[in-house]
Coordinates of C-alpha atoms and ligand atoms in Angstrom, one line a residue:
X123 CA -44.0 35.7 -67.8
X124 CA -45.3 35.1 -64.9
X125 CA -42.4 34.0 -62.2
X126 CA -44.5 31.0 -59.4
X127 CA -45.5 33.5 -56.7
X128 CA -44.1 32.2 -53.1
X129 CA -47.2 30.8 -51.0
X130 CA -46.5 30.9 -47.3
X131 CA -49.8 27.8 -47.0
X132 CA -47.3 25.8 -48.5
X133 CA -45.6 25.0 -45.3
X134 CA -49.0 25.4 -43.1
X135 CA -49.8 22.7 -44.4
X136 CA -49.5 19.5 -42.5
X137 CA -48.5 19.9 -38.7
X138 CA -45.2 18.1 -39.7
X139 CA -44.8 20.6 -41.8
X140 CA -45.9 23.5 -39.3
X141 CA -43.0 21.2 -36.9
X142 CA -40.6 21.9 -39.1
X143 CA -40.0 25.6 -40.0
X144 CA -41.0 26.3 -36.4
X145 CA -38.8 29.5 -35.5
X146 CA -39.7 28.5 -31.8
X147 CA -39.7 25.8 -29.6
X148 CA -40.9 25.2 -25.5
X149 CA -39.5 22.8 -24.0
X150 CA -40.2 21.9 -20.6
X151 CA -36.5 22.6 -20.2
X152 CA -37.6 26.3 -20.1
X153 CA -40.1 26.1 -16.9
X154 CA -39.0 27.2 -13.3
X155 CA -42.4 26.8 -11.2
X156 CA -42.7 29.2 -8.6
X157 CA -43.7 27.2 -5.6
X158 CA -45.5 29.0 -1.0
X159 CA -43.9 27.0 1.7
X160 CA -45.8 27.9 3.9
X161 CA -44.6 27.5 8.3
X162 CA -47.3 25.5 10.5
X163 CA -50.0 24.3 8.6
X164 CA -50.3 20.8 8.3
X165 CA -53.0 20.7 4.7
X166 CA -51.8 22.7 1.8
X167 CA -53.8 25.8 1.5
X168 CA -55.4 26.4 -2.0
X169 CA -55.1 29.7 -2.9
X170 CA -57.8 31.8 -3.8
X171 CA -57.4 33.9 -6.9
X172 CA -54.6 31.1 -8.5
X173 CA -56.7 28.0 -9.0
X174 CA -54.4 24.9 -8.5
X175 CA -51.7 26.5 -6.4
X176 CA -51.2 26.0 -3.1
X177 CA -49.7 27.5 0.0
X178 CA -47.6 24.0 0.6
X179 CA -46.6 21.7 4.3
X180 CA -42.7 21.0 4.1
X181 CA -44.6 17.6 3.5
X182 CA -46.3 18.6 0.6
X183 CA -43.8 20.9 -0.8
X184 CA -41.6 17.0 -2.0
X185 CA -43.7 15.4 -2.9
X186 CA -45.1 18.6 -5.4
X187 CA -41.7 18.6 -6.3
X188 CA -41.0 14.8 -6.5
X189 CA -43.5 14.7 -9.1
X190 CA -42.1 18.7 -11.0
X191 CA -39.0 16.2 -11.4
X192 CA -40.9 13.3 -12.8
X193 CA -42.3 15.6 -15.4
X194 CA -39.2 16.7 -16.4
X195 CA -39.6 20.1 -15.0
X196 CA -35.6 21.6 -14.8
X197 CA -36.1 23.8 -11.5
X198 CA -38.6 25.0 -9.1
X199 CA -38.5 28.6 -7.2
X200 CA -39.8 28.6 -4.1
X201 CA -41.1 31.5 -1.6
X202 CA -41.6 31.0 2.2
X203 CA -44.6 32.3 4.6
X204 CA -43.5 32.0 8.2
X205 CA -45.0 32.3 11.2
X206 CA -43.9 35.2 12.3
X207 CA -43.4 38.4 10.9
X208 CA -41.6 41.5 12.4
X209 CA -40.5 45.3 11.2
X210 CA -36.7 44.2 9.3
X211 CA -37.9 40.4 8.2
X212 CA -35.5 38.4 10.2
X213 CA -36.5 34.7 9.4
X214 CA -35.8 35.2 6.0
X215 CA -32.1 34.1 7.4
X216 CA -33.0 32.7 10.2
X217 CA -31.0 28.9 9.1
X218 CA -34.5 27.6 10.7
X219 CA -36.9 29.6 8.4
X220 CA -39.5 28.1 6.6
X221 CA -37.2 28.2 3.0
X222 CA -33.6 27.1 4.7
X223 CA -35.6 23.9 5.6
X224 CA -37.3 23.8 2.5
X225 CA -34.3 23.9 1.3
X226 CA -32.8 21.4 3.1
X227 CA -36.0 18.6 2.7
X228 CA -35.6 19.3 -1.0
X229 CA -32.0 18.7 -1.4
X230 CA -32.1 15.8 1.1
X231 CA -34.3 13.9 -1.9
X232 CA -33.5 15.4 -5.3
X233 CA -29.9 15.6 -5.0
X234 CA -28.7 17.9 -7.2
X235 CA -31.1 16.4 -9.3
X236 CA -33.6 19.8 -9.2
X237 CA -31.5 23.4 -9.5
X238 CA -32.8 24.6 -5.9
X239 CA -33.5 28.5 -6.9
X240 CA -34.4 30.7 -4.0
X241 CA -36.7 34.4 -3.8
X242 CA -34.5 36.2 -2.1
X243 CA -36.5 38.8 -0.3
X244 CA -38.3 40.7 3.3
X245 CA -41.3 41.8 1.5
X246 CA -43.1 38.0 2.7
X247 CA -41.5 38.6 5.8
X248 CA -42.3 41.9 6.9
X249 CA -45.1 43.0 9.2
X250 CA -45.8 45.7 7.7
X251 CA -44.8 44.4 3.9
X252 CA -42.2 46.0 2.2
X253 CA -39.1 44.7 0.8
X254 CA -37.1 46.4 3.1
X255 CA -37.1 48.1 6.5
X256 CA -38.6 51.4 7.2
X257 CA -37.1 54.8 7.6
X258 CA -39.1 57.1 9.5
X259 CA -40.7 58.7 6.8
X260 CA -41.9 55.4 5.9
X261 CA -39.9 54.6 2.3
X262 CA -37.6 51.6 2.0
X263 CA -33.8 52.6 3.6
X264 CA -32.0 50.8 0.9
X265 CA -28.6 50.8 1.9
X266 CA -30.1 49.5 5.7
X267 CA -31.9 46.5 3.0
X268 CA -28.9 45.5 1.9
X269 CA -27.9 43.8 4.5
X270 CA -30.8 42.2 4.8
X271 CA -30.3 41.1 1.3
X272 CA -26.8 40.3 2.4
X273 CA -27.8 37.9 6.1
X274 CA -30.8 35.9 3.7
X275 CA -28.3 34.9 1.1
X276 CA -25.9 33.3 3.1
X277 CA -28.7 31.4 5.0
X278 CA -29.6 30.5 1.7
X279 CA -26.8 29.3 0.2
X280 CA -26.0 27.5 4.1
X281 CA -29.4 25.7 3.3
X282 CA -27.9 24.3 -0.1
X283 CA -29.6 26.9 -3.5
X284 CA -28.1 26.4 -6.4
X285 CA -29.7 29.9 -6.8
X286 CA -30.1 32.9 -4.9
X287 CA -32.9 35.4 -7.0
X288 CA -33.3 38.6 -5.2
X289 CA -36.8 40.2 -6.2
X290 CA -36.3 43.4 -4.3
X291 CA -35.4 46.1 -6.9
X292 CA -32.9 48.2 -4.2
X293 CA -29.8 49.9 -5.8
X294 CA -27.0 48.3 -5.3
X295 CA -28.6 44.6 -4.5
X296 CA -26.3 42.3 -6.7
X297 CA -22.9 42.9 -5.2
X298 CA -23.8 43.2 -1.8
X299 CA -25.4 39.5 -2.3
X300 CA -22.2 38.3 -4.3
X301 CA -19.7 40.3 -1.4
X302 CA -21.8 38.0 1.0
X303 CA -21.8 35.1 -0.7
X304 CA -18.1 35.1 -1.3
X305 CA -16.8 36.1 2.4
X306 CA -19.0 33.2 3.3
X307 CA -17.0 30.5 0.5
X308 CA -20.5 30.8 -1.3
X309 CA -18.9 31.1 -4.8
X310 CA -21.4 28.5 -6.1
X311 CA -23.7 30.6 -5.4
X312 CA -25.5 31.2 -8.6
X313 CA -27.7 34.7 -8.6
X314 CA -30.5 35.4 -10.7
X315 CA -31.4 39.2 -10.9
X316 CA -34.8 40.0 -10.6
X317 CA -33.1 42.9 -12.9
X318 CA -36.5 44.7 -14.9
X319 CA -39.2 44.0 -12.1
X320 CA -41.8 47.1 -13.3
X321 CA -44.8 48.2 -10.7
X322 CA -47.4 45.9 -12.2
X323 CA -50.6 45.3 -10.6
X324 CA -50.1 41.9 -12.6
X325 CA -48.7 41.2 -8.8
X326 CA -51.9 40.6 -6.6
X327 CA -52.8 37.5 -6.4
X328 CA -49.2 37.0 -5.2
X329 CA -50.1 38.9 -2.7
X330 CA -52.9 37.2 -1.5
X331 CA -50.6 33.7 -1.7
X332 CA -48.1 34.7 0.4
X333 CA -50.1 36.3 2.6
X334 CA -48.5 39.8 2.0
X335 CA -50.4 43.0 3.2
X336 CA -48.8 46.7 2.1
X337 CA -49.2 48.5 5.2
X338 CA -48.7 52.5 5.1
X339 CA -45.3 54.0 4.0
X340 CA -45.1 54.4 -0.3
X341 CA -45.9 51.8 -2.4
X342 CA -43.7 49.6 -4.5
X343 CA -43.2 52.6 -6.9
X344 CA -40.2 53.9 -5.4
X345 CA -38.1 50.9 -5.7
X346 CA -40.0 48.9 -8.8
X347 CA -39.4 50.1 -12.2
X348 CA -42.1 52.5 -14.0
X349 CA -44.5 50.3 -16.5
X350 CA -43.6 53.6 -19.4
X351 CA -40.1 52.8 -19.3
X352 CA -38.2 50.7 -21.6
X353 CA -34.9 52.1 -22.1
X354 CA -34.1 51.6 -18.3
X355 CA -34.4 48.7 -17.9
X356 CA -30.9 48.1 -19.8
X357 CA -29.0 50.2 -17.7
X358 CA -30.5 48.0 -14.3
X359 CA -29.3 45.1 -15.8
X360 CA -26.0 46.8 -16.8
X361 CA -25.6 47.7 -13.4
X362 CA -26.9 43.9 -12.0
X363 CA -24.6 42.2 -14.5
X364 CA -21.6 44.4 -14.0
X365 CA -22.2 43.8 -9.5
X366 CA -22.1 40.4 -10.2
X367 CA -26.0 39.1 -11.4
X368 CA -25.0 35.8 -13.3
X369 CA -27.9 35.8 -15.1
X370 CA -30.8 38.0 -15.2
X371 CA -35.0 38.5 -15.5
X372 CA -38.7 40.6 -17.0
X373 CA -41.2 40.2 -14.6
X374 CA -43.6 40.6 -15.0
X375 CA -44.1 39.1 -19.0
X376 CA -46.4 39.4 -21.6
X377 CA -47.3 43.2 -20.6
X378 CA -43.1 43.9 -21.5
X379 CA -42.7 41.4 -24.0
X380 CA -40.6 44.9 -25.9
X381 CA -38.4 44.5 -22.8
X382 CA -37.5 41.0 -22.7
X383 CA -36.1 41.1 -26.8
X384 CA -34.4 44.4 -26.1
X385 CA -33.0 43.1 -23.3
X386 CA -32.7 39.6 -25.7
X387 CA -30.2 42.3 -27.7
X388 CA -28.2 43.8 -25.4
X389 CA -27.0 40.8 -23.5
X390 CA -25.6 36.6 -24.0
X391 CA -26.2 35.7 -20.1
X392 CA -29.4 33.3 -19.9
X393 CA -32.7 35.8 -19.8
X394 CA -35.8 34.8 -17.6
X395 CA -39.2 35.8 -17.6
X396 CA -41.7 35.6 -15.3
X397 CA -45.0 35.0 -16.0
X398 CA -46.4 36.1 -12.9
X399 CA -50.0 35.7 -11.0
X400 CA -51.8 38.4 -12.7
X401 CA -51.1 37.0 -15.9
X402 CA -51.6 32.9 -15.1
X403 CA -55.0 34.2 -12.7
X404 CA -56.6 35.9 -16.1
X405 CA -56.3 32.6 -18.3
X406 CA -57.4 30.1 -15.0
X407 CA -60.7 32.9 -14.7
X408 CA -61.3 33.0 -18.1
X409 CA -61.0 29.3 -18.9
X410 CA -62.8 28.8 -15.8
X411 CA -65.9 30.2 -17.5
X412 CA -66.2 28.5 -20.1
X413 CA -64.8 31.7 -22.4
X414 CA -61.1 30.3 -23.6
X415 CA -59.3 26.9 -23.4
X416 CA -57.2 28.1 -20.3
X417 CA -55.1 25.1 -22.6
X418 CA -54.4 26.5 -25.9
X419 CA -53.5 30.1 -23.9
X420 CA -51.6 29.4 -21.6
X421 CA -49.8 27.2 -24.0
X422 CA -49.2 30.4 -26.2
X423 CA -48.5 32.7 -24.0
X424 CA -45.0 30.5 -22.8
X425 CA -44.5 30.5 -26.5
X426 CA -45.0 34.5 -27.1
X427 CA -42.3 34.6 -23.8
X428 CA -39.8 32.4 -25.8
X429 CA -40.4 34.1 -29.2
X430 CA -39.0 37.3 -27.7
X431 CA -36.2 36.1 -26.5
X432 CA -36.5 34.5 -22.5
X433 CA -34.7 31.9 -22.3
X434 CA -36.3 30.2 -19.5
X435 CA -39.4 30.8 -18.0
X436 CA -41.0 31.2 -14.1
X437 CA -44.7 30.4 -14.5
X438 CA -46.7 28.1 -12.5
X439 CA -48.4 26.9 -15.9
X440 CA -45.0 24.6 -14.8
X441 CA -46.6 21.6 -14.3
X442 CA -49.1 21.6 -16.6
X443 CA -47.6 22.6 -19.2
X444 CA -45.3 19.9 -18.0
X445 CA -47.9 16.8 -19.0
X446 CA -49.0 18.8 -22.9
X447 CA -46.1 18.6 -23.8
X448 CA -45.3 15.4 -22.7
X449 CA -48.4 14.6 -24.3
Ligands
LIG784 C1 -41.3 40.1 -4.3 C2 -42.1 39.3 -5.1 C3 -43.0 39.6 -5.9 C4 -43.6 38.8 -6.4 C5 -42.1 38.1 -6.7 N1 -41.2 38.5 -6.1 C6 -43.5 40.5 -5.4 C7 -43.9 42.2 -5.4 O1 -42.9 42.5 -6.0 O2 -44.8 42.2 -5.1 C8 -44.7 39.0 -7.9 C9 -44.4 37.5 -8.2 C10 -46.2 37.4 -8.9 O3 -46.7 37.7 -8.7 O4 -45.9 36.4 -9.4 N2 -40.8 39.8 -3.0

């Protein structure tokens, strides 16, 4: 007697069947759009290496965020490009600094209907492009930098940020920021820690977007994680949670799907992944050449990041993906 055999193709026969048995779903609710706002410009400036991405004026940022809100995107993360940079990045905590004024604009426009996140680092604000203050040897001084992050976090919270997202990979940054926020009475301001952030070449186009050139000193390998190390990500995440992180992130996403899966298995807080500038640029460039279907590949990327275990995704595809998901 022969037994009936399982025939997996039976469940792939129609789109409705495939939809029914899908193990992973991607929703507009899972998307956060990274946005750039630049001080002192009158017109939005396109970013050459990120087609479709702009350095916004305050006004064009408001319009973009309203459009994203209408598409159902639940959150945006802001990056600022100041007119003046200095050795310590003081525009990062200026109450009238570009991100702080933009946060106030967006809160006025949208109230609590949009989650406002802000990247917390000083590389966009320092004249040398590093994520902190340099010591006499060209190395980023960890503990001196923590004081700058604490000030910037309080400035962002004063301006109404919902979630501050420290991305500098300094040891102890989450604890320093949590203490500073609490001391300033900002108990409700949440922290999304860029906990496992790798020293990746995939951030290249981002540095165009924020006009950052790293001049002198060590490269980011002295503070960002080394790509060969996956177990170390668990250590980084554990430290950030102990220091008070509310959510953690893995970055980049696609080249680190194993890390996303590992972290998902080891923690129960919300887990984000950042589909970074280089990941977006590769798809956009190939699509522009007609070498692949940019929309299809983009959606496949986002689905893969969800399948690996991320709850939500920071992605330059947020607006486009929301349009596609709305059908
Ligand atoms: C640091 C920061 C970077 C990115 C996000 N936050 C750049 C870096 O670490 O060099 C990269 C994001 C991307 O590539 O899309 N402020």
